[in-house]
Coordinates of C-alpha atoms and ligand atoms in Angstrom, one line a residue:
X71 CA 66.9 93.9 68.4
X72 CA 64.9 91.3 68.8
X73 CA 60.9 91.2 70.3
X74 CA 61.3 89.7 74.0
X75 CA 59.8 86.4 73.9
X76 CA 57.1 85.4 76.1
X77 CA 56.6 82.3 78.2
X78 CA 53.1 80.8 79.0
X79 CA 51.4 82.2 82.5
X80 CA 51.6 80.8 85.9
X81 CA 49.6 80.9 89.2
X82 CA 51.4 81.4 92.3
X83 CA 51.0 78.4 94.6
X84 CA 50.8 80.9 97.7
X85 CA 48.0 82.6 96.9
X86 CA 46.7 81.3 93.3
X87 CA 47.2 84.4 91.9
X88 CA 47.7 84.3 88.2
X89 CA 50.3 86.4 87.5
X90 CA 49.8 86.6 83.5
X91 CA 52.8 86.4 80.8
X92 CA 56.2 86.6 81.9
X93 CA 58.9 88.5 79.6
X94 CA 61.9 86.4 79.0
X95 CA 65.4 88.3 78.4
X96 CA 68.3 87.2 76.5
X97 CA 71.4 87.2 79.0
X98 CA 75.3 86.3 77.4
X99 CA 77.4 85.5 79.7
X100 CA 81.7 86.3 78.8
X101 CA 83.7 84.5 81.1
X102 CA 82.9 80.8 81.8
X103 CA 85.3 80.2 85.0
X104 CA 84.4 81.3 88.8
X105 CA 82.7 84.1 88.3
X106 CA 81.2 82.8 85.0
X107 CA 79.4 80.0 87.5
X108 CA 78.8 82.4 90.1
X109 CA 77.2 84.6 88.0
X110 CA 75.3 82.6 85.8
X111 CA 73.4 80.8 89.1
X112 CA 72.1 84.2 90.3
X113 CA 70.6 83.9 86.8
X114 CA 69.2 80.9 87.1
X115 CA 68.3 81.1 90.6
X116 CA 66.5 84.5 90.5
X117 CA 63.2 83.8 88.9
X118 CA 62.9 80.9 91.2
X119 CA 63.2 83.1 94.1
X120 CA 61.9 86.2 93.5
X121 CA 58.6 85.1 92.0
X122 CA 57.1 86.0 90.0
X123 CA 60.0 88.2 88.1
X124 CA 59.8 91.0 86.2
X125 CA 61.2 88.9 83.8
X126 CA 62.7 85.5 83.3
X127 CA 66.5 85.3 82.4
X128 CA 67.0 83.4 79.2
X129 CA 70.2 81.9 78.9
X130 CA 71.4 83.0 75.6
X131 CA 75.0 82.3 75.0
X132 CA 78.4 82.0 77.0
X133 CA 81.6 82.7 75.9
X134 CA 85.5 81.4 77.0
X135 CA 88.2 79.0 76.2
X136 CA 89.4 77.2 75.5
X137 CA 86.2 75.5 73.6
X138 CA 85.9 72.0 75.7
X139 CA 85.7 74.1 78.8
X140 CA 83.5 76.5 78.0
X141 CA 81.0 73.9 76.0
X142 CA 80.8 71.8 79.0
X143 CA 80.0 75.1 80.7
X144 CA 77.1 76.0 78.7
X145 CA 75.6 72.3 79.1
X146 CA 76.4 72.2 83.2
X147 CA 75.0 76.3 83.7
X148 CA 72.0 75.6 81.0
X149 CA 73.3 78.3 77.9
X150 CA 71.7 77.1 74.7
X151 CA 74.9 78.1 72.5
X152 CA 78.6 78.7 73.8
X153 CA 81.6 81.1 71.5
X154 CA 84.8 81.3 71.9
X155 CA 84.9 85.3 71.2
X156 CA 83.0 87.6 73.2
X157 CA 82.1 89.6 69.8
X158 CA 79.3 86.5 69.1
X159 CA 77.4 87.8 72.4
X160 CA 77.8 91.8 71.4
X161 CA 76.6 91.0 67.8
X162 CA 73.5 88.6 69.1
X163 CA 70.1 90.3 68.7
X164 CA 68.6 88.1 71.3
X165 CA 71.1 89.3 73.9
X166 CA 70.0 92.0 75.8
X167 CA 72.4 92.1 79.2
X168 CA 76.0 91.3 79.1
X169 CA 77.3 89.8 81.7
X170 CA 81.1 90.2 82.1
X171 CA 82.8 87.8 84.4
X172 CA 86.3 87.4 82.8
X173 CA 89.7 88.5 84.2
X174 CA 90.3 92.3 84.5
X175 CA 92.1 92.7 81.6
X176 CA 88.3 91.9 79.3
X177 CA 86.8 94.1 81.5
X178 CA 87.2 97.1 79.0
X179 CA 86.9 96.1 75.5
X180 CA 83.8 93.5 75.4
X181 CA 81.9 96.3 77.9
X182 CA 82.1 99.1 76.3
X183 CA 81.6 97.8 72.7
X184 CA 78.1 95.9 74.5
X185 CA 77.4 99.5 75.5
X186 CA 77.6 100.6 72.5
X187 CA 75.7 97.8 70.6
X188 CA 72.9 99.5 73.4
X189 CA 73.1 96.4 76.0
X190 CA 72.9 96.4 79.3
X191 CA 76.1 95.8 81.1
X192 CA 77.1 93.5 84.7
X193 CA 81.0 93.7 84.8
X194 CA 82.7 91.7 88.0
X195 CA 84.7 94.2 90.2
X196 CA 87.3 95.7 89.9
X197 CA 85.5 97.5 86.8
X198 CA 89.3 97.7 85.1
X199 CA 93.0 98.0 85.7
X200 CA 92.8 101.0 86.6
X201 CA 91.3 104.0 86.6
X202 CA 91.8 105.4 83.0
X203 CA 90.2 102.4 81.5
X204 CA 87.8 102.6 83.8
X205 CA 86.8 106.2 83.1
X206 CA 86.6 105.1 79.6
X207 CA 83.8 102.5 80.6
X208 CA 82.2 105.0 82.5
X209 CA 82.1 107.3 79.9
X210 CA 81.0 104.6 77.6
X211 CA 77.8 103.7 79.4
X212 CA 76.7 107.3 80.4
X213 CA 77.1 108.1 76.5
X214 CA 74.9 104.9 75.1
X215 CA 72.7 105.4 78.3
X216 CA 72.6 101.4 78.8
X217 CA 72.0 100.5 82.5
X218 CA 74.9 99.7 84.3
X219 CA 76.5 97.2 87.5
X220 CA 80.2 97.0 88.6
X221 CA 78.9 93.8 90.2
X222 CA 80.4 94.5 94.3
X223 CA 78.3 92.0 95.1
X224 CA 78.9 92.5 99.1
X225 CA 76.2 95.7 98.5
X226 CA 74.0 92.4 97.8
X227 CA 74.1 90.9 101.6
X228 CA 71.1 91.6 103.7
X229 CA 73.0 92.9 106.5
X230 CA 75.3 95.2 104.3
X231 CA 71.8 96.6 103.2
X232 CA 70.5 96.4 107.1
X233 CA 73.9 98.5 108.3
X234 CA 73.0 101.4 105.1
X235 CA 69.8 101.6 106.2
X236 CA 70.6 102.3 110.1
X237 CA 73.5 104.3 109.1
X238 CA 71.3 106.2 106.5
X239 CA 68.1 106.7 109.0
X240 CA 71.1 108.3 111.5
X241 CA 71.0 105.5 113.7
X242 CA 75.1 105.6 114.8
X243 CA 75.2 109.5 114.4
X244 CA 78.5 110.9 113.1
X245 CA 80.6 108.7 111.7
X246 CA 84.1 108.7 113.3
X247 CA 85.7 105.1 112.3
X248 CA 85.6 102.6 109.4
X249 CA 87.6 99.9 109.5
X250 CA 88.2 96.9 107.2
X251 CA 90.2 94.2 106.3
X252 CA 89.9 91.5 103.7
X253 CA 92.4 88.7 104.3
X254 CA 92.9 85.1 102.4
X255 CA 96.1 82.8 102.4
X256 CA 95.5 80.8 98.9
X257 CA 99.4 82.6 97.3
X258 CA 101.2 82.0 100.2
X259 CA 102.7 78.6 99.5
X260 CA 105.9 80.0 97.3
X261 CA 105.0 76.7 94.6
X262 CA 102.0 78.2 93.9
X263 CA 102.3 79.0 90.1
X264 CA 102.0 82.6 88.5
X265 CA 98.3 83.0 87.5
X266 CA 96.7 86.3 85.8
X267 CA 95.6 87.7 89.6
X268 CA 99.8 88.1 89.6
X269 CA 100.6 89.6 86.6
X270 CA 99.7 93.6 86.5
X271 CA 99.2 93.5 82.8
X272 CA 96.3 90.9 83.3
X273 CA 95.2 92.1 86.5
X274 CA 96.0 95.8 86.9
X275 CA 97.0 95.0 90.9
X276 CA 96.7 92.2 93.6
X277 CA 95.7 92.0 96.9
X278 CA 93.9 95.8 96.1
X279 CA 92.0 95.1 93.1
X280 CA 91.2 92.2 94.3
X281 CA 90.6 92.2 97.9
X282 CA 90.7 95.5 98.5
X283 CA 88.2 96.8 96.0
X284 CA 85.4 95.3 98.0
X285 CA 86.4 97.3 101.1
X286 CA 86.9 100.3 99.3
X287 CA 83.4 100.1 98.1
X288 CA 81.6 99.3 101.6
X289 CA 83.4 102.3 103.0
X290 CA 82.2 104.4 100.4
X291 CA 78.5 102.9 100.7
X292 CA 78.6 103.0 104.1
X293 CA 80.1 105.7 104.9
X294 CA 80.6 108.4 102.3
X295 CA 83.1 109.6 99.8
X296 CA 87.3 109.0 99.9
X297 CA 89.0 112.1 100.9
X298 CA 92.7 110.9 100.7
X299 CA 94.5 108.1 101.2
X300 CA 98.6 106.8 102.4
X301 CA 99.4 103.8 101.8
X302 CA 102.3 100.8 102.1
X303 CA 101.9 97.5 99.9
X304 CA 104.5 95.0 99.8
X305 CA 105.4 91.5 97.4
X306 CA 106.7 88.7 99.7
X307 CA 106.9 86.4 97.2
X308 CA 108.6 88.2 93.7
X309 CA 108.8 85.3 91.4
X310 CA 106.4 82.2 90.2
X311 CA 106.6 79.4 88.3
X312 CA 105.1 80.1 85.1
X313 CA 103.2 76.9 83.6
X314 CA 102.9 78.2 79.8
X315 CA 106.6 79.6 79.8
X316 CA 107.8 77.1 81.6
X317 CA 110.1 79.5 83.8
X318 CA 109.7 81.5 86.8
X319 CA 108.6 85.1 86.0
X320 CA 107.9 88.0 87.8
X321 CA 105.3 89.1 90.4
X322 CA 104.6 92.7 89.5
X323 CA 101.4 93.1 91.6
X324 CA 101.0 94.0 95.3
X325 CA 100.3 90.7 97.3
X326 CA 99.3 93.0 100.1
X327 CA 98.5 96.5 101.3
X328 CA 97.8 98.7 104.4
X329 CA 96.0 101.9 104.0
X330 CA 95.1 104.8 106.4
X331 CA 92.1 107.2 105.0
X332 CA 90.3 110.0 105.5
X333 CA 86.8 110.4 104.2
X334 CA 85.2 113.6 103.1
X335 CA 82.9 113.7 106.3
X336 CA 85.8 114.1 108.3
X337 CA 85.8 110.3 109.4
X338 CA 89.1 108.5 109.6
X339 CA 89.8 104.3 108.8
X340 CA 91.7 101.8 107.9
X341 CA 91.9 99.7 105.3
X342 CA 94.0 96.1 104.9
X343 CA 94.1 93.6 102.6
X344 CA 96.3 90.6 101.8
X345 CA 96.8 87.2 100.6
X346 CA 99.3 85.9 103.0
X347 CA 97.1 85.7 106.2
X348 CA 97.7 82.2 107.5
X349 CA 94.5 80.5 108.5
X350 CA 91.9 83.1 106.3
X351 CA 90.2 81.9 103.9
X352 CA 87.7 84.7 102.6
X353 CA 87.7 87.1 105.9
X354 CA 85.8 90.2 105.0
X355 CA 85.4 91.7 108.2
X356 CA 84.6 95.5 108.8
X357 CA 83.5 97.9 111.6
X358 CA 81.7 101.3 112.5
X359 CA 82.1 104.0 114.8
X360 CA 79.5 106.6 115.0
X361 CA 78.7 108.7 118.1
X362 CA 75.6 106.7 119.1
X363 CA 76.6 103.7 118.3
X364 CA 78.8 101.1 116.5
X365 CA 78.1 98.2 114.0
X366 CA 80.7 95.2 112.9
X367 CA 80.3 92.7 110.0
X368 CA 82.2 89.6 109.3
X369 CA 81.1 87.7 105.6
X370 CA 82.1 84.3 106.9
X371 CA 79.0 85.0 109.7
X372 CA 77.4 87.2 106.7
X373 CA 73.5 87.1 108.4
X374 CA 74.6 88.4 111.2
X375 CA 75.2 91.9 111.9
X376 CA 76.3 93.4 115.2
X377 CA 75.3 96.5 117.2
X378 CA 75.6 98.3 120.0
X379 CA 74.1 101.4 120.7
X380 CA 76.0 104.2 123.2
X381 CA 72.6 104.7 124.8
X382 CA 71.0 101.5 125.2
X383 CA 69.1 101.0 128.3
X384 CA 69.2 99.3 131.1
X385 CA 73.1 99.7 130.8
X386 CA 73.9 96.7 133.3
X387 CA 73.2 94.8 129.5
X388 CA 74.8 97.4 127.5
X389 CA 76.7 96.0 125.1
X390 CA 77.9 94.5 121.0
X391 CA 74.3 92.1 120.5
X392 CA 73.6 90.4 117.0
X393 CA 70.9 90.7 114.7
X394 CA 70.0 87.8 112.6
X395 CA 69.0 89.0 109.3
X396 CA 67.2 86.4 108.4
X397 CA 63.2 87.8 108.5
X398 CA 60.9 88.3 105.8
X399 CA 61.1 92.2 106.5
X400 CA 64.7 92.3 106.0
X401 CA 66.1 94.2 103.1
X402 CA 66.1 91.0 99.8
X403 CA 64.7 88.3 102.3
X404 CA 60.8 88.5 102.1
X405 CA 61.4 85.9 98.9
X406 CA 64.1 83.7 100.6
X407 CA 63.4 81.2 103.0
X408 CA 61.0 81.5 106.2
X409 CA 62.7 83.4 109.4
X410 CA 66.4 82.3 110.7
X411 CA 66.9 80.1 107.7
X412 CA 70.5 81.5 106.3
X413 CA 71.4 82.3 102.7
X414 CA 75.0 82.2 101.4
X415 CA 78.0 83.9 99.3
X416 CA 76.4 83.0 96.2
X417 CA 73.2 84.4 97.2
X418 CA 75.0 87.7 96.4
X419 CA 74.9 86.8 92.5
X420 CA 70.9 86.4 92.7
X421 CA 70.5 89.8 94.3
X422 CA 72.3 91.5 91.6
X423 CA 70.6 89.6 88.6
X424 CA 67.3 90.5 90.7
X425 CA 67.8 94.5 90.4
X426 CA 69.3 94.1 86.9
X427 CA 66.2 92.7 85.1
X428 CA 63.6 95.1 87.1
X429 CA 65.2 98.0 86.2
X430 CA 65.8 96.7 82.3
X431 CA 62.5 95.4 82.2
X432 CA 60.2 98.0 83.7
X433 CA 63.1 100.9 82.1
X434 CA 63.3 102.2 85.7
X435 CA 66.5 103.5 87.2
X436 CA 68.7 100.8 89.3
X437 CA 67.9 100.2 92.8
X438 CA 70.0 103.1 94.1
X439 CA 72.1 100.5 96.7
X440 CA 73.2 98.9 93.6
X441 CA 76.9 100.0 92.7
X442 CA 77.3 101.3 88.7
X443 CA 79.9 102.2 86.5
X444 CA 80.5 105.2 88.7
X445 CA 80.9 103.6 91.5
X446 CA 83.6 101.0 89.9
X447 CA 85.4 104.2 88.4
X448 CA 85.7 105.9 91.4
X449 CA 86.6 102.4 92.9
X450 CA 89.3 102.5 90.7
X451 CA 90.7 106.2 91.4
X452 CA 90.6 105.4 95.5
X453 CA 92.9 102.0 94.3
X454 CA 95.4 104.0 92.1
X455 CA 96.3 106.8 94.9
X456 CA 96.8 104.0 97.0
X457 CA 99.3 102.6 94.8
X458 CA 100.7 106.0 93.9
X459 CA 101.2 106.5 97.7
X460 CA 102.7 103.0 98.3
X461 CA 105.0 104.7 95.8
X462 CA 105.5 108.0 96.3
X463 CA 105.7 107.6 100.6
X464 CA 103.2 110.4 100.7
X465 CA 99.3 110.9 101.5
X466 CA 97.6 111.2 98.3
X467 CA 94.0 113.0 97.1
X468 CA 91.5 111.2 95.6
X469 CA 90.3 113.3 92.1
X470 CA 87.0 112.2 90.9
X471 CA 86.3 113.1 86.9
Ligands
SOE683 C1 89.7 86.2 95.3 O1 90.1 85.1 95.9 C2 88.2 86.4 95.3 O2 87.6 85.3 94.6 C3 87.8 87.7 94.7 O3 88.2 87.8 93.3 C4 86.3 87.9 94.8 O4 85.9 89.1 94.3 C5 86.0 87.8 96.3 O5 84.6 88.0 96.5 C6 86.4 86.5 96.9 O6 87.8 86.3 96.6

């Protein structure tokens, strides 16, 4: 592999500090579309704002297709070379972190043959199909002992982190409630064509791969381990127009679900998710009960989290109030902007490439908020009993290998 490459030395302006020689690290990039963009500004973005970095992201290479796309891609994000087959960025010696944002079906494959080629990995959520091929990723990482994200990127919002930490220091007690529900509306027009988030062989599922995923994961950050889960999804619309078969084909994925779960502290929730809510466009919203308190989140409002605490005195002005975490001791904003000036959805991205180059460049473990491999295959084994249960009419366990 090669020597990391070093990049003259700079003073910080703040305090004229010289800072020394800055590493720079190779990143390739699979996947050139949404996520590909997404991802590749939290790159770009990170040494700018968390200065001065561990280590400066050097994009290497980026992969997709067809080739205009992904060219113009490499010239609009800044990669010095684009491929057209993710085996270019596995068998590059400058590349040290992979960064997989393609659909879930090149989740597997181009991740566990970087882990083996000793890379570190980011792979978008869900971390595969389903839970099989996920447990093979898993296994694939632990074995090559490469770091690791299954990039949930809501674990990278301030007031995600600010709502682990209260919940962590036992600010709301017992946990009795969790309660989420993801809900966007872009399928619901019937002309919309089939795209691969509607076929299961390309996607693995819908609305809970998808949507659902996310949730899944902030209740088991937030507040502890699946237990068991019942479930009921349903397909409103079962065929699309298919643009490169020019017919209508089937829709074999869920395009919404409702789940009831227990966790393994004994707290209950419930979980929803769909694509057919009229009116939402990206409506994460979720909600804590403890026994001294509660807390609610909504991403489209995603600085501000709300609290109420059972004890809060006087109680004439008891009652939900918001925090605006948006100050320089707030968990990722010391480096943003200066108090109660917002950062956004794509923010996320920046977080994640943030704890990914400190822990690859000072070889320390990740920042233990940050969700791995693990935490995508366990991800995956909450998502398939929720499927199997959608199925089978009956509450199922959740078996962790
Ligand atoms: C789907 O519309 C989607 O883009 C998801 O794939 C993302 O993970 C989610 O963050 C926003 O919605």
């Amino acid at each position: 592999m090669a020597e990391e490459k070093k990049v003259g030395f700079v003073a910080m302006a703040s305090d004229k500090k010289t800072v020394g020689e800055i590493p720079e690290i190779g990143i390739g990039m699979i996947g050139h579309a949404f996520m590909g963009k997404a991802h590749s500004n939290g790159w770009k973005q990170m040494p700018y704002i968390f200065w001065p970095p561990a280590a400066i992201p050097e994009l290497v290479k980026i992969c997709g297709v067809p080739e205009s796309e992904v060219a113009e891609a490499a010239r609009r994000y800044g990669y010095m070379e684009y491929t057209t087959n993710w085996k270019d960025i596995i068998n590059d010696d400058r590349i040290k972190i992979v960064d997989n944002g393609t659909p879930n079906s090149l989740h597997a494959e181009p991740s566990i043959e970087a882990a083996k080629a000793g890379k570190h990995i980011i792979c978008e959520k869900p971390l595969a199909r389903n839970s099989a091929e996920a447990k093979e990723m898993r296994d694939a990482v632990r074995k090559y002992k490469v770091k690791n994200i299954c990039d949930f990127n809501y674990r990278m919002v301030p007031a995600i982190v600010l709502a682990k930490n209260l919940i962590k220091d036992g600010k709301l007690g017992k946990i009795y409630h969790f309660r989420a529900r993801y809900l966007q509306e872009w399928i619901m027009d019937p002309n919309f064509p089939m795209v691969w988030r509607l076929k299961k062989s390309l996607s693995g599922s819908g609305a809970m791969g998808d949507l659902g995923a996310h949730i899944i994961d902030l209740g088991r950050f937030l507040c502890g381990e699946f237990k068991s889960v019942m479930s009921v999804t349903r397909t409103f619309i079962n065929e699309r127009y298919d643009q490169s078969t020019k017919k209508k084909e089937k829709v074999d994925v869920d395009d919404a679900f409702a789940s009831v779960v227990e966790f393994e502290n004994g707290a209950i929730g419930t979980i929803e998710a769909s694509r057919f809510a009229a009116g939402r466009k990206n409506s994460n919203v979720i909600e804590i009960n403890g026994e001294k308190g509660s807390i609610w989140w909504d991403l489209e409002n995603m600085n501000n989290l709300y609290v109420y605490w059972v004890d809060e005195q006087p109680a004439d002005t008891r009652g939900f109030h918001c925090i605006n975490v948006t100050e320089s001791y707030h968990p990722y904003y010391e480096s943003w902007w200066p108090h109660g000036h917002i950062i956004g959805w794509e923010n996320t991205f920046v977080h994640t490439a943030y704890n990914m180059i400190n822990a690859v460049t000072q070889d320390k473990p990740l920042e233990p908020y940050v969700a791995t491999f693990e935490d995508g295959y366990r991800n995956a084994v909450i998502c398939d009993a929720m499927l199997k249960s959608a199925e089978t009419g009956k509450k199922e366990l959740c078996i962790f290998e």
